[in-house]
Coordinates of C-alpha atoms in Angstrom, one line a residue:
M1441 CA 8.2 6.8 37.0
N1442 CA 5.1 4.9 35.7
Q1443 CA 4.8 5.4 31.9
S1444 CA 2.1 2.8 31.2
R1445 CA -0.4 3.8 28.5
L1446 CA -3.7 2.8 27.0
L1447 CA -4.3 2.2 23.3
V1448 CA -7.8 3.6 23.7
K1449 CA -7.9 7.1 25.3
Q1450 CA -10.2 7.1 28.3
E1451 CA -12.9 9.7 29.0
T1452 CA -11.8 11.9 31.9
G1453 CA -15.0 13.9 32.3
H1454 CA -13.2 17.1 31.5
R1455 CA -14.3 19.0 28.4
P1456 CA -12.0 21.6 27.0
S1457 CA -13.2 25.1 26.5
P1458 CA -14.6 25.8 23.0
V1459 CA -12.3 27.6 20.6
P1460 CA -13.6 31.2 19.9
T1461 CA -15.3 31.3 16.5
S1462 CA -13.1 34.1 15.3
S1463 CA -9.9 32.0 15.8
R1464 CA -11.1 28.8 14.1
P1465 CA -9.8 28.2 10.5
W1466 CA -12.4 28.2 7.7
Y1467 CA -11.2 24.7 6.8
P1468 CA -10.8 21.6 8.9
K1469 CA -7.1 20.8 9.3
R1470 CA -7.7 17.2 8.3
L1471 CA -8.3 18.5 4.7
L1472 CA -5.3 20.8 4.6
P1473 CA -2.9 19.9 1.8
K1474 CA 0.6 19.0 2.8
L1475 CA 1.9 21.4 0.2
V1476 CA 0.7 24.3 2.4
D1477 CA 2.7 23.0 5.4
S1478 CA 5.7 22.4 3.2
L1479 CA 5.9 25.8 1.6
R1480 CA 5.9 27.6 5.0
H1481 CA 9.5 26.7 5.6
Y1482 CA 10.6 25.9 2.1
R1483 CA 14.4 26.3 1.5
I1484 CA 16.6 26.3 -1.6
Q1485 CA 18.0 22.9 -0.4
D1486 CA 14.5 21.5 -0.5
A1487 CA 13.9 22.8 -4.0
I1488 CA 17.1 21.2 -5.3
A1489 CA 16.2 17.8 -3.7
D1490 CA 12.7 18.0 -5.0
L1491 CA 13.9 18.9 -8.5
I1492 CA 16.2 15.9 -8.7
A1493 CA 13.6 13.5 -7.3
G1494 CA 10.9 14.9 -9.6
I1495 CA 13.0 14.4 -12.7
T1496 CA 13.9 10.9 -11.7
V1497 CA 10.4 9.7 -10.9
G1498 CA 9.1 11.5 -14.1
L1499 CA 11.4 9.3 -16.1
V1500 CA 10.3 6.2 -14.2
A1501 CA 6.6 7.2 -14.8
L1502 CA 6.9 7.6 -18.6
P1503 CA 7.1 3.9 -19.7
L1504 CA 4.8 2.8 -16.9
A1505 CA 2.1 5.3 -17.9
M1506 CA 2.1 4.2 -21.5
A1507 CA 2.2 0.5 -20.6
F1508 CA -0.7 0.7 -18.2
A1509 CA -2.8 2.6 -20.8
I1510 CA -2.1 0.1 -23.5
S1511 CA -3.0 -2.8 -21.2
S1512 CA -6.2 -1.1 -20.2
G1513 CA -7.4 -0.9 -23.8
V1514 CA -6.8 2.8 -24.3
K1515 CA -4.2 4.8 -26.3
P1516 CA -0.8 5.2 -24.7
E1517 CA -1.1 9.0 -24.5
A1518 CA -4.1 8.6 -22.1
G1519 CA -1.6 7.1 -19.6
I1520 CA 0.7 10.1 -19.9
Y1521 CA -2.1 12.6 -19.5
T1522 CA -3.2 10.6 -16.4
A1523 CA 0.2 10.7 -14.9
I1524 CA 0.5 14.5 -15.5
I1525 CA -2.9 15.2 -13.9
G1526 CA -2.0 12.9 -11.0
G1527 CA 1.3 14.6 -10.5
L1528 CA -0.1 18.2 -10.6
V1529 CA -3.5 17.9 -8.8
V1530 CA -2.8 15.2 -6.2
S1531 CA 0.6 16.6 -5.2
A1532 CA -0.9 20.1 -4.9
L1533 CA -4.0 19.1 -2.9
G1534 CA -3.0 15.8 -1.3
G1535 CA -2.4 14.8 2.4
S1536 CA 0.9 13.0 1.8
R1537 CA 4.2 14.8 1.6
C1538 CA 6.0 12.6 -1.0
Q1539 CA 3.3 10.5 -2.6
I1540 CA 3.2 10.1 -6.4
S1541 CA -0.1 9.5 -8.1
G1542 CA -1.1 8.4 -11.6
P1543 CA -2.2 5.3 -13.5
T1544 CA -1.3 2.0 -11.7
G1545 CA -1.4 -1.7 -12.4
A1546 CA -4.2 -2.3 -10.0
F1547 CA -6.6 -0.6 -12.4
V1548 CA -5.5 -2.3 -15.6
V1549 CA -8.0 -5.2 -15.4
I1550 CA -10.9 -3.1 -14.1
V1551 CA -10.4 -0.4 -16.8
A1552 CA -10.0 -2.9 -19.5
G1553 CA -13.3 -4.6 -18.4
I1554 CA -15.2 -1.3 -18.4
V1555 CA -13.8 -0.4 -21.9
V1556 CA -15.0 -3.7 -23.3
K1557 CA -18.4 -3.4 -21.7
F1558 CA -19.2 0.3 -21.9
G1559 CA -16.6 1.7 -24.3
I1560 CA -14.4 4.8 -23.8
S1561 CA -17.3 7.0 -23.1
G1562 CA -18.5 4.7 -20.3
L1563 CA -15.0 4.7 -18.8
L1564 CA -14.8 8.5 -18.7
M1565 CA -18.2 8.7 -17.0
C1566 CA -17.2 5.9 -14.6
T1567 CA -14.1 7.9 -13.7
L1568 CA -16.1 11.0 -13.0
M1569 CA -18.5 9.1 -10.7
S1570 CA -15.5 7.5 -8.8
G1571 CA -14.1 11.0 -8.4
V1572 CA -17.4 12.2 -6.8
I1573 CA -17.4 9.2 -4.5
L1574 CA -13.8 9.8 -3.4
L1575 CA -14.5 13.5 -2.7
L1576 CA -17.5 12.5 -0.5
M1577 CA -15.4 9.9 1.3
G1578 CA -12.7 12.5 2.1
I1579 CA -15.1 15.4 3.0
T1580 CA -17.2 13.2 5.3
G1581 CA -14.3 11.5 6.9
L1582 CA -15.1 8.1 5.5
G1583 CA -11.5 7.5 4.5
A1584 CA -11.2 5.8 7.9
A1585 CA -13.5 3.1 6.7
V1586 CA -10.8 1.8 4.4
R1587 CA -9.0 0.3 7.4
F1588 CA -11.9 -2.0 7.9
I1589 CA -10.8 -4.1 4.9
P1590 CA -8.9 -7.1 6.3
R1591 CA -5.4 -7.8 5.2
P1592 CA -6.2 -11.2 3.6
V1593 CA -8.7 -9.5 1.3
T1594 CA -6.1 -6.8 0.4
I1595 CA -3.4 -9.4 -0.3
G1596 CA -5.8 -11.7 -2.1
F1597 CA -7.0 -9.2 -4.7
T1598 CA -3.4 -7.7 -5.0
N1599 CA -2.1 -11.2 -5.8
G1600 CA -5.0 -11.8 -8.2
I1601 CA -4.5 -8.5 -10.0
A1602 CA -0.8 -9.2 -10.5
V1603 CA -1.7 -12.6 -12.1
L1604 CA -4.2 -10.9 -14.4
I1605 CA -1.7 -8.2 -15.4
A1606 CA 0.9 -10.8 -16.2
S1607 CA -1.6 -12.8 -18.3
T1608 CA -2.5 -9.7 -20.4
Q1609 CA 1.2 -9.2 -21.3
I1610 CA 1.8 -12.8 -22.6
K1611 CA 0.7 -11.9 -26.1
D1612 CA 3.2 -9.1 -26.6
F1613 CA 5.9 -10.7 -24.5
F1614 CA 6.0 -13.7 -26.8
G1615 CA 4.8 -12.0 -29.9
I1616 CA 1.8 -14.3 -30.3
Q1617 CA -0.3 -13.6 -33.3
L1618 CA -3.8 -13.2 -32.0
S1619 CA -6.1 -10.6 -33.3
E1620 CA -8.3 -10.3 -30.2
V1621 CA -7.5 -11.4 -26.6
P1622 CA -10.5 -12.5 -24.6
S1623 CA -11.2 -10.4 -21.4
E1624 CA -11.9 -13.4 -19.1
F1625 CA -8.8 -15.1 -17.6
A1626 CA -9.7 -18.7 -18.5
H1627 CA -10.7 -17.9 -22.1
R1628 CA -7.6 -15.7 -22.4
M1629 CA -5.3 -18.4 -21.4
Q1630 CA -7.0 -20.9 -23.6
A1631 CA -6.8 -18.6 -26.6
L1632 CA -3.1 -17.8 -25.9
F1633 CA -2.3 -21.5 -25.6
S1634 CA -4.1 -22.5 -28.8
H1635 CA -2.1 -19.8 -30.7
S1636 CA 1.2 -20.4 -28.8
H1637 CA 2.8 -21.9 -32.0
T1638 CA 2.7 -18.4 -33.6
F1639 CA 5.2 -16.9 -31.1
Q1640 CA 8.2 -14.8 -32.3
W1641 CA 11.7 -15.4 -31.0
V1642 CA 12.5 -11.8 -31.7
S1643 CA 9.8 -10.6 -29.3
V1644 CA 10.8 -13.1 -26.7
G1645 CA 14.4 -12.0 -26.9
L1646 CA 13.6 -8.3 -26.7
A1647 CA 11.2 -8.8 -23.8
T1648 CA 13.8 -11.0 -21.9
L1649 CA 16.5 -8.4 -22.6
T1650 CA 14.2 -5.7 -21.0
V1651 CA 13.6 -7.9 -17.9
G1652 CA 17.3 -8.6 -17.6
I1653 CA 18.2 -4.9 -17.8
I1654 CA 15.6 -3.9 -15.2
L1655 CA 16.9 -6.6 -12.8
I1656 CA 20.6 -6.0 -13.3
W1657 CA 20.8 -2.2 -13.7
P1658 CA 20.3 -1.3 -10.0
R1659 CA 23.5 -3.2 -9.2
I1660 CA 25.3 -0.7 -11.5
T1661 CA 23.6 2.5 -10.4
R1662 CA 20.3 3.6 -8.9
R1663 CA 20.7 7.2 -10.2
V1664 CA 19.1 6.4 -13.5
P1665 CA 16.0 4.2 -13.5
G1666 CA 16.5 0.7 -15.0
S1667 CA 13.1 0.9 -16.8
I1668 CA 14.3 4.0 -18.8
I1669 CA 17.6 2.2 -19.8
A1670 CA 15.6 -0.9 -20.9
L1671 CA 13.2 1.3 -22.9
I1672 CA 16.0 3.1 -24.7
T1673 CA 18.0 0.0 -25.3
G1674 CA 15.1 -2.1 -26.6
T1675 CA 14.0 0.7 -28.9
L1676 CA 17.5 1.2 -30.3
V1677 CA 18.0 -2.5 -30.9
C1678 CA 14.6 -2.7 -32.7
L1679 CA 15.5 0.3 -34.9
A1680 CA 19.1 -0.8 -35.6
C1681 CA 18.2 -4.4 -36.5
G1682 CA 14.9 -3.7 -38.2
L1683 CA 13.2 -6.4 -36.2
G1684 CA 9.7 -5.7 -37.7
I1685 CA 7.7 -6.4 -34.5
D1686 CA 4.7 -4.4 -33.2
T1687 CA 5.5 -0.9 -31.9
I1688 CA 3.4 1.9 -30.5
G1689 CA 3.5 3.4 -34.0
S1690 CA 2.3 0.3 -35.8
R1691 CA -0.5 -0.4 -33.4
F1692 CA -1.6 3.1 -32.3
G1693 CA -0.1 5.5 -34.8
G1694 CA 2.2 7.1 -32.3
I1695 CA 1.6 9.7 -29.6
P1696 CA 0.4 13.2 -30.5
S1697 CA 2.8 15.9 -29.4
G1698 CA 1.6 18.9 -27.5
L1699 CA -1.0 19.2 -24.7
P1700 CA -4.4 17.5 -25.1
S1701 CA -7.5 19.6 -25.7
I1702 CA -10.1 19.9 -23.0
Q1703 CA -13.3 18.1 -23.9
M1704 CA -16.5 17.6 -21.9
P1705 CA -16.8 13.8 -21.2
P1706 CA -20.0 12.3 -22.4
I1707 CA -22.6 11.9 -19.6
D1708 CA -25.4 9.5 -20.2
L1709 CA -27.7 9.4 -17.1
S1710 CA -29.4 6.2 -18.4
M1711 CA -26.0 4.4 -17.8
F1712 CA -25.7 5.6 -14.2
A1713 CA -27.2 2.5 -12.5
E1714 CA -25.1 0.2 -14.8
L1715 CA -21.9 2.1 -14.1
L1716 CA -22.4 2.5 -10.3
P1717 CA -20.9 -0.8 -9.3
S1718 CA -17.8 -0.3 -11.4
A1719 CA -17.5 3.3 -10.1
M1720 CA -17.7 2.1 -6.5
T1721 CA -15.0 -0.5 -7.3
V1722 CA -12.7 2.1 -8.9
A1723 CA -13.3 4.5 -6.0
M1724 CA -12.6 1.9 -3.3
L1725 CA -9.5 0.6 -5.0
A1726 CA -8.2 4.1 -5.5
A1727 CA -8.8 4.9 -1.8
I1728 CA -7.2 1.6 -0.7
E1729 CA -4.1 1.9 -2.9
S1730 CA -3.6 5.6 -2.3
L1731 CA -3.8 5.3 1.5
L1732 CA -1.6 2.2 1.5
S1733 CA 0.9 4.1 -0.6
A1734 CA 0.7 7.1 1.8
V1735 CA 1.4 4.7 4.7
V1736 CA 4.5 3.4 2.9
A1737 CA 5.6 7.0 2.3
D1738 CA 5.1 7.8 6.0
S1739 CA 7.3 4.8 7.1
M1740 CA 10.1 5.9 4.6
S1741 CA 9.9 9.7 5.3
G1742 CA 8.9 9.8 8.9
D1743 CA 5.9 12.0 8.1
K1744 CA 2.2 11.4 9.0
H1745 CA -0.3 11.7 6.1
R1746 CA -3.8 13.2 6.3
P1747 CA -6.1 10.4 4.8
D1748 CA -9.1 12.7 4.3
A1749 CA -7.1 15.3 2.4
E1750 CA -5.5 12.6 0.3
L1751 CA -8.9 11.2 -0.7
V1752 CA -10.2 14.7 -1.5
A1753 CA -7.2 15.2 -3.8
Q1754 CA -7.7 11.8 -5.5
G1755 CA -11.3 12.6 -6.0
A1756 CA -10.5 16.0 -7.5
A1757 CA -7.9 14.4 -9.9
N1758 CA -10.4 11.7 -11.0
L1759 CA -13.0 14.4 -11.7
I1760 CA -10.5 16.4 -13.8
V1761 CA -8.8 13.6 -15.7
P1762 CA -11.8 12.6 -17.9
F1763 CA -11.8 16.1 -19.5
F1764 CA -8.3 15.2 -20.9
G1765 CA -9.3 11.6 -22.0
G1766 CA -7.3 10.0 -19.1
I1767 CA -8.0 6.9 -17.0
P1768 CA -8.5 6.5 -13.2
I1769 CA -5.8 7.9 -10.8
T1770 CA -4.5 6.6 -7.5
G1771 CA -1.3 6.6 -5.4
A1772 CA 1.5 4.6 -6.9
I1773 CA 3.5 2.7 -4.2
A1774 CA 6.6 1.9 -6.4
R1775 CA 6.9 5.5 -7.8
T1776 CA 6.3 6.9 -4.3
A1777 CA 9.2 4.8 -3.0
T1778 CA 11.4 5.9 -5.9
N1779 CA 10.5 9.5 -5.2
I1780 CA 11.6 9.3 -1.5
R1781 CA 14.7 7.3 -2.3
S1782 CA 15.7 10.0 -4.8
G1783 CA 15.6 12.6 -2.1
A1784 CA 12.1 14.1 -2.3
R1785 CA 11.2 16.3 0.7
T1786 CA 7.8 17.9 -0.2
P1787 CA 4.9 17.6 -2.7
V1788 CA 6.9 19.9 -5.0
S1789 CA 8.7 16.8 -6.3
G1790 CA 5.4 15.3 -7.4
I1791 CA 4.5 18.5 -9.2
T1792 CA 7.9 18.5 -10.8
H1793 CA 7.3 14.9 -12.0
G1794 CA 4.2 16.1 -13.8
I1795 CA 6.0 19.0 -15.4
V1796 CA 8.8 16.7 -16.6
L1797 CA 6.1 14.6 -18.4
I1798 CA 4.6 17.7 -20.0
I1799 CA 8.1 18.6 -21.3
I1800 CA 8.6 15.1 -22.7
L1801 CA 5.2 15.2 -24.3
L1802 CA 6.0 18.5 -26.0
I1803 CA 9.5 17.6 -27.2
A1804 CA 9.9 13.8 -27.5
A1805 CA 6.4 12.5 -28.3
P1806 CA 7.2 11.6 -31.9
L1807 CA 10.0 9.3 -30.8
A1808 CA 7.6 7.2 -28.8
Q1809 CA 6.2 5.6 -32.0
H1810 CA 9.4 3.4 -32.2
I1811 CA 8.9 1.8 -28.8
P1812 CA 8.4 -2.0 -29.2
L1813 CA 5.4 -3.4 -27.4
A1814 CA 7.5 -6.3 -26.3
V1815 CA 9.6 -3.9 -24.2
L1816 CA 6.6 -2.5 -22.5
A1817 CA 5.4 -6.1 -21.9
G1818 CA 8.7 -6.9 -20.2
I1819 CA 8.4 -3.8 -18.0
L1820 CA 4.8 -4.7 -17.0
M1821 CA 5.9 -8.3 -16.2
I1822 CA 8.3 -6.8 -13.6
V1823 CA 5.5 -4.5 -12.3
A1824 CA 3.2 -7.5 -11.9
Y1825 CA 5.8 -9.4 -10.0
N1826 CA 6.6 -6.5 -7.7
M1827 CA 3.0 -5.5 -6.9
G1828 CA 2.0 -9.1 -6.2
E1829 CA 3.2 -9.1 -2.5
W1830 CA 4.1 -12.8 -2.9
R1831 CA 6.2 -12.7 0.3
E1832 CA 3.0 -12.1 2.2
I1833 CA 1.4 -15.4 1.1
P1834 CA 3.5 -17.7 3.4
S1835 CA 2.6 -15.6 6.4
I1836 CA -1.1 -15.8 5.6
L1837 CA -0.9 -19.5 5.1
R1838 CA 0.9 -20.0 8.5
L1839 CA -1.9 -18.2 10.4
S1840 CA -5.5 -19.3 11.0
W1841 CA -7.7 -21.3 8.7
A1842 CA -10.1 -18.2 8.6
D1843 CA -7.4 -16.0 7.1
R1844 CA -6.5 -18.7 4.6
L1845 CA -10.1 -19.0 3.6
V1846 CA -10.6 -15.3 3.1
W1847 CA -7.4 -14.9 1.1
G1848 CA -8.1 -18.0 -1.1
A1849 CA -11.6 -16.9 -1.9
T1850 CA -10.6 -13.3 -2.7
F1851 CA -7.6 -14.5 -4.9
G1852 CA -9.6 -17.1 -6.8
L1853 CA -12.6 -14.8 -7.5
T1854 CA -10.3 -11.9 -8.6
V1855 CA -8.7 -14.1 -11.2
F1856 CA -11.6 -16.2 -12.4
A1857 CA -14.6 -14.0 -11.7
D1858 CA -14.5 -10.3 -11.1
L1859 CA -12.7 -7.9 -8.7
T1860 CA -16.0 -6.4 -7.4
I1861 CA -17.4 -9.9 -6.6
A1862 CA -14.0 -10.9 -5.0
V1863 CA -13.9 -7.9 -2.6
E1864 CA -17.6 -8.3 -1.7
V1865 CA -17.3 -12.0 -1.0
G1866 CA -14.0 -11.5 0.9
M1867 CA -15.5 -8.8 3.1
M1868 CA -18.6 -10.9 3.7
L1869 CA -16.5 -13.9 4.8
A1870 CA -14.3 -11.6 6.9
A1871 CA -17.3 -10.1 8.6
L1872 CA -18.8 -13.5 9.4
L1873 CA -15.5 -14.8 10.7
Y1874 CA -15.0 -11.6 12.7
I1875 CA -18.3 -12.3 14.5
K1876 CA -17.2 -15.9 15.1
Q1877 CA -13.8 -14.8 16.5
V1878 CA -15.4 -12.2 18.9
A1879 CA -18.0 -14.7 20.0
G1880 CA -15.4 -17.4 20.5
S1881 CA -13.3 -15.1 22.7
T1882 CA -16.1 -14.6 25.2
A1883 CA -16.1 -17.0 28.1
V1884 CA -18.0 -17.4 31.4
L1885 CA -15.7 -19.1 33.9
P1886 CA -15.7 -19.5 37.7
V1887 CA -13.2 -17.4 39.8
T1888 CA -10.9 -19.9 41.5
N1889 CA -7.9 -19.6 43.9
D1890 CA -5.6 -20.6 41.0
Y1891 CA -7.1 -17.9 38.8
L1892 CA -6.4 -15.3 41.5
H1893 CA -2.9 -16.6 42.1
D1894 CA -2.0 -16.7 38.4
G1895 CA -3.5 -13.2 37.9
R1896 CA -1.1 -11.5 40.3
A1897 CA 1.8 -11.8 37.8
H1898 CA -0.3 -9.8 35.2
L1899 CA -1.1 -6.9 37.6
L1900 CA 0.6 -3.5 37.0
Q1901 CA -0.6 -1.9 40.2
D1902 CA 2.0 -3.5 42.5
K1903 CA 4.9 -3.3 40.0
V1904 CA 7.6 -0.6 39.8
I1905 CA 8.1 0.5 36.2
P1906 CA 11.6 2.0 35.6
A1907 CA 12.0 5.3 33.8
Y1908 CA 13.6 3.6 30.8
V1909 CA 10.5 1.4 30.3
T1910 CA 7.2 2.4 28.6
V1911 CA 4.2 0.0 28.8
Y1912 CA 1.3 0.0 26.4
R1913 CA -1.6 -2.4 26.7
I1914 CA -4.2 -3.8 24.2
H1915 CA -7.6 -4.4 25.5
G1916 CA -10.2 -6.5 23.6
P1917 CA -10.1 -8.1 20.1
F1918 CA -7.3 -6.9 18.0
L1919 CA -8.8 -7.5 14.5
F1920 CA -9.0 -5.6 11.3
G1921 CA -10.5 -2.2 11.9
A1922 CA -8.8 -1.8 15.3
T1923 CA -5.2 -1.9 14.2
A1924 CA -5.0 1.8 13.5
K1925 CA -4.9 2.4 17.2
L1926 CA -1.5 0.8 17.3
E1927 CA -0.3 2.8 14.3
E1928 CA -1.3 6.0 16.2
L1929 CA 1.4 5.2 18.8
I1930 CA 4.2 5.4 16.3
P1931 CA 4.7 9.2 16.5
E1932 CA 5.0 8.8 20.3
L1933 CA 7.9 6.3 20.1
S1934 CA 10.6 9.0 20.0
G1935 CA 9.6 10.1 23.5
A1936 CA 9.0 6.6 24.9
G1937 CA 11.5 4.6 27.0
T1938 CA 14.4 2.6 25.6
I1939 CA 12.5 -0.6 26.3
I1940 CA 8.8 -0.8 25.3
I1941 CA 6.5 -3.5 26.7
L1942 CA 3.3 -4.3 24.9
K1943 CA 0.9 -6.0 27.5
L1944 CA -1.5 -8.4 25.8
H1945 CA -3.2 -10.1 28.7
H1946 CA -6.5 -8.5 27.9
M1947 CA -6.3 -8.9 24.2
T1948 CA -8.8 -11.7 23.6
T1949 CA -8.2 -12.5 19.9
I1950 CA -6.1 -11.4 16.9
D1951 CA -6.1 -11.9 13.1
S1952 CA -3.6 -11.5 10.3
T1953 CA -4.3 -7.8 10.0
G1954 CA -3.5 -7.4 13.7
I1955 CA -0.3 -9.5 13.4
H1956 CA 0.8 -7.3 10.5
A1957 CA 0.2 -4.2 12.5
M1958 CA 2.3 -5.6 15.3
E1959 CA 5.1 -6.5 12.9
T1960 CA 5.0 -2.9 11.5
F1961 CA 5.1 -1.5 15.0
A1962 CA 8.0 -3.7 16.0
E1963 CA 10.0 -2.6 13.0
Q1964 CA 9.3 1.1 13.8
V1965 CA 10.5 0.5 17.4
H1966 CA 13.7 -1.2 16.2
R1967 CA 14.4 1.7 13.8
Q1968 CA 14.6 3.9 16.8
S1969 CA 17.2 1.6 18.5
K1970 CA 14.6 0.5 21.1
V1971 CA 13.6 -3.0 22.3
L1972 CA 10.0 -4.3 22.1
L1973 CA 8.8 -6.9 24.5
L1974 CA 5.5 -8.7 24.3
C1975 CA 3.9 -10.2 27.4
G1976 CA 0.8 -12.0 28.7
A1977 CA -0.7 -13.2 25.3
Q1978 CA -3.6 -15.6 25.7
H1979 CA -3.8 -18.9 23.8
Q1980 CA -5.2 -17.8 20.4
P1981 CA -3.0 -14.7 20.1
A1982 CA 0.1 -16.5 21.4
L1983 CA -0.4 -19.3 18.8
L1984 CA -0.6 -16.8 15.9
I1985 CA 2.3 -14.8 17.2
W1986 CA 4.4 -17.9 17.4
R1987 CA 3.5 -19.0 13.8
S1988 CA 4.1 -15.5 12.3
R1989 CA 7.1 -13.5 11.3
L1990 CA 6.6 -11.4 14.5
R1991 CA 8.5 -14.0 16.6
K1992 CA 11.6 -13.6 14.5
I1993 CA 11.4 -9.8 14.4
I1994 CA 11.1 -9.5 18.2
G1995 CA 13.2 -12.4 19.3
R1996 CA 12.0 -15.5 21.2
K1997 CA 13.4 -14.3 24.5
N1998 CA 11.4 -11.1 24.2
I1999 CA 8.0 -12.8 24.2
L2000 CA 7.2 -13.3 27.9
P2001 CA 4.3 -15.0 29.8
H2002 CA 3.3 -11.9 32.0
I2003 CA 4.3 -8.4 32.9
E2004 CA 6.4 -9.5 35.9
A2005 CA 8.7 -11.5 33.6
A2006 CA 8.7 -8.7 31.0
L2007 CA 10.0 -6.2 33.7
R2008 CA 12.7 -8.7 34.7
R2009 CA 13.7 -9.1 31.0
A2010 CA 13.8 -5.3 30.6
T2011 CA 16.1 -4.9 33.6
E2012 CA 18.3 -7.7 32.3
I2013 CA 18.6 -6.0 28.9
Y2014 CA 19.2 -2.5 30.4
D2015 CA 21.7 -3.6 33.0
G2016 CA 23.6 -5.6 30.4
F2017 CA 23.9 -3.0 27.7
G2018 CA 23.3 0.4 29.4
G2019 CA 20.1 1.0 27.6
I2020 CA 21.6 3.0 24.8
G2021 CA 22.5 2.6 21.1
Q2022 CA 23.4 -1.1 20.9
V2023 CA 20.5 -2.4 23.0
I2024 CA 18.5 -3.7 20.0
A2025 CA 21.4 -5.2 18.1
E2026 CA 22.9 -6.9 21.2
S2027 CA 19.6 -8.2 22.6
H2028 CA 18.9 -9.9 19.3
R2029 CA 22.4 -11.1 18.8
Q2030 CA 22.1 -13.2 21.9
M2031 CA 18.9 -15.0 21.1
P2032 CA 18.1 -17.8 18.6
T2033 CA 15.0 -17.5 16.6

């Protein structure tokens, strides 16, 4: 049976009958919150699993929320209020089943810059504006535009933000006596170096102890978050030994207990034009990070998020949080992963995490004044390392010079200039290189006898495709912006054949975003104990596939010159291993990479 498919659905000429007006829902399904779907078949087992996961991730969120707020130049309670609003609003309205939202490290540098330039009132107004932008993106379906940001740009500013976050923690990590830390990276490093002789061994020891506990604790147990153990241990050591170093209480006067009062954020229309670029940056970063986090949640939970509903929820949360004095909200990848690993099944776990933080705020807020800032610095150093995606840099550097240029420009400008400028320049370079790649893939060549002879091996029309084989083909440039078409196939994999062939003969060019999409697709295929074969790649795509991690994921023998060879390889694998269970493991065990 022929199971070949197209990545782009073709127009058949048949138009379905319109749905009667009376049967249409009053809302578009793309904006329907996942909570509505989840509660339709909610069981007691789901409630217990969500409760355990919500408590766990609530404990993880507590120190992170305070640390992100302090690093952003606001009071620690603002971070807790933000995490509560993110947990309650986004989980209730969002399009992802298990995503956790709140303050994140990506916003630290941006928020700190806004506070320095416009003050707290400017930050609150900027957050409101970003909320409106996110709402409009979700309602109008512009959430799909986020996928047009190339991977080198995303990796570049993620790496840069991680470096900036780490640099903001050096003062408290080492206990350096410096009254005011400059906001610009170069000036900040110069000031820290000139005052490095004022460091305190006590702060270094406590911060190092924190890092050590976070790294070692998962080997003991994953049931209790390492960051909470580090927070409690560091605070007890500081109290027991009377270390006399900076704490939340000494710098901020502690955290007020009880719920915050609702206050109308100041709105100054004369600042609108000045704040608009910052609001756009906050909105775009919130959209990118929340949708990336939702994709991670999908891969871990097997669900499929609704991007427009997620952006509407993020917009609503960012509209609400300024009334409580909070900071911008987005999806948090690390907390989302912790939520799923802890057994979360529905958005109820995210709501539970918000309720846990409310309980802590009501009961244990006075105890927070004893938390040493060196401990929070140690926690944020781990966060900066984990969010940096450093493992992606070698794969970028192994690919084309264009990807290296975009990554390097975005990374450098993020660290030494400004995130907004970095993303703008990165996107401009990517767009110009996109045009160059598409133009370079166009050729006018004569049709020769050799061309006709060689082309027969790529034809599907005269081939017999076994029932255990499913063939997909990519037609045209596979660059950033087009990769979602491959992601859309992932839900179909369960009904596909045991051996999947991706035919690349008509794929004219590829970039690092396309390579990453193929790597993700290959991993999803393997998770379902299926084999993926690639065949027919032209020169430029073949070169990048060979340089990338994709060659190792798929296996060298599973990259074939044409469909004829791919079908022979499929028959060899199926005949050798029966096409069940052990196919993927055995086919890889035989081949060197």
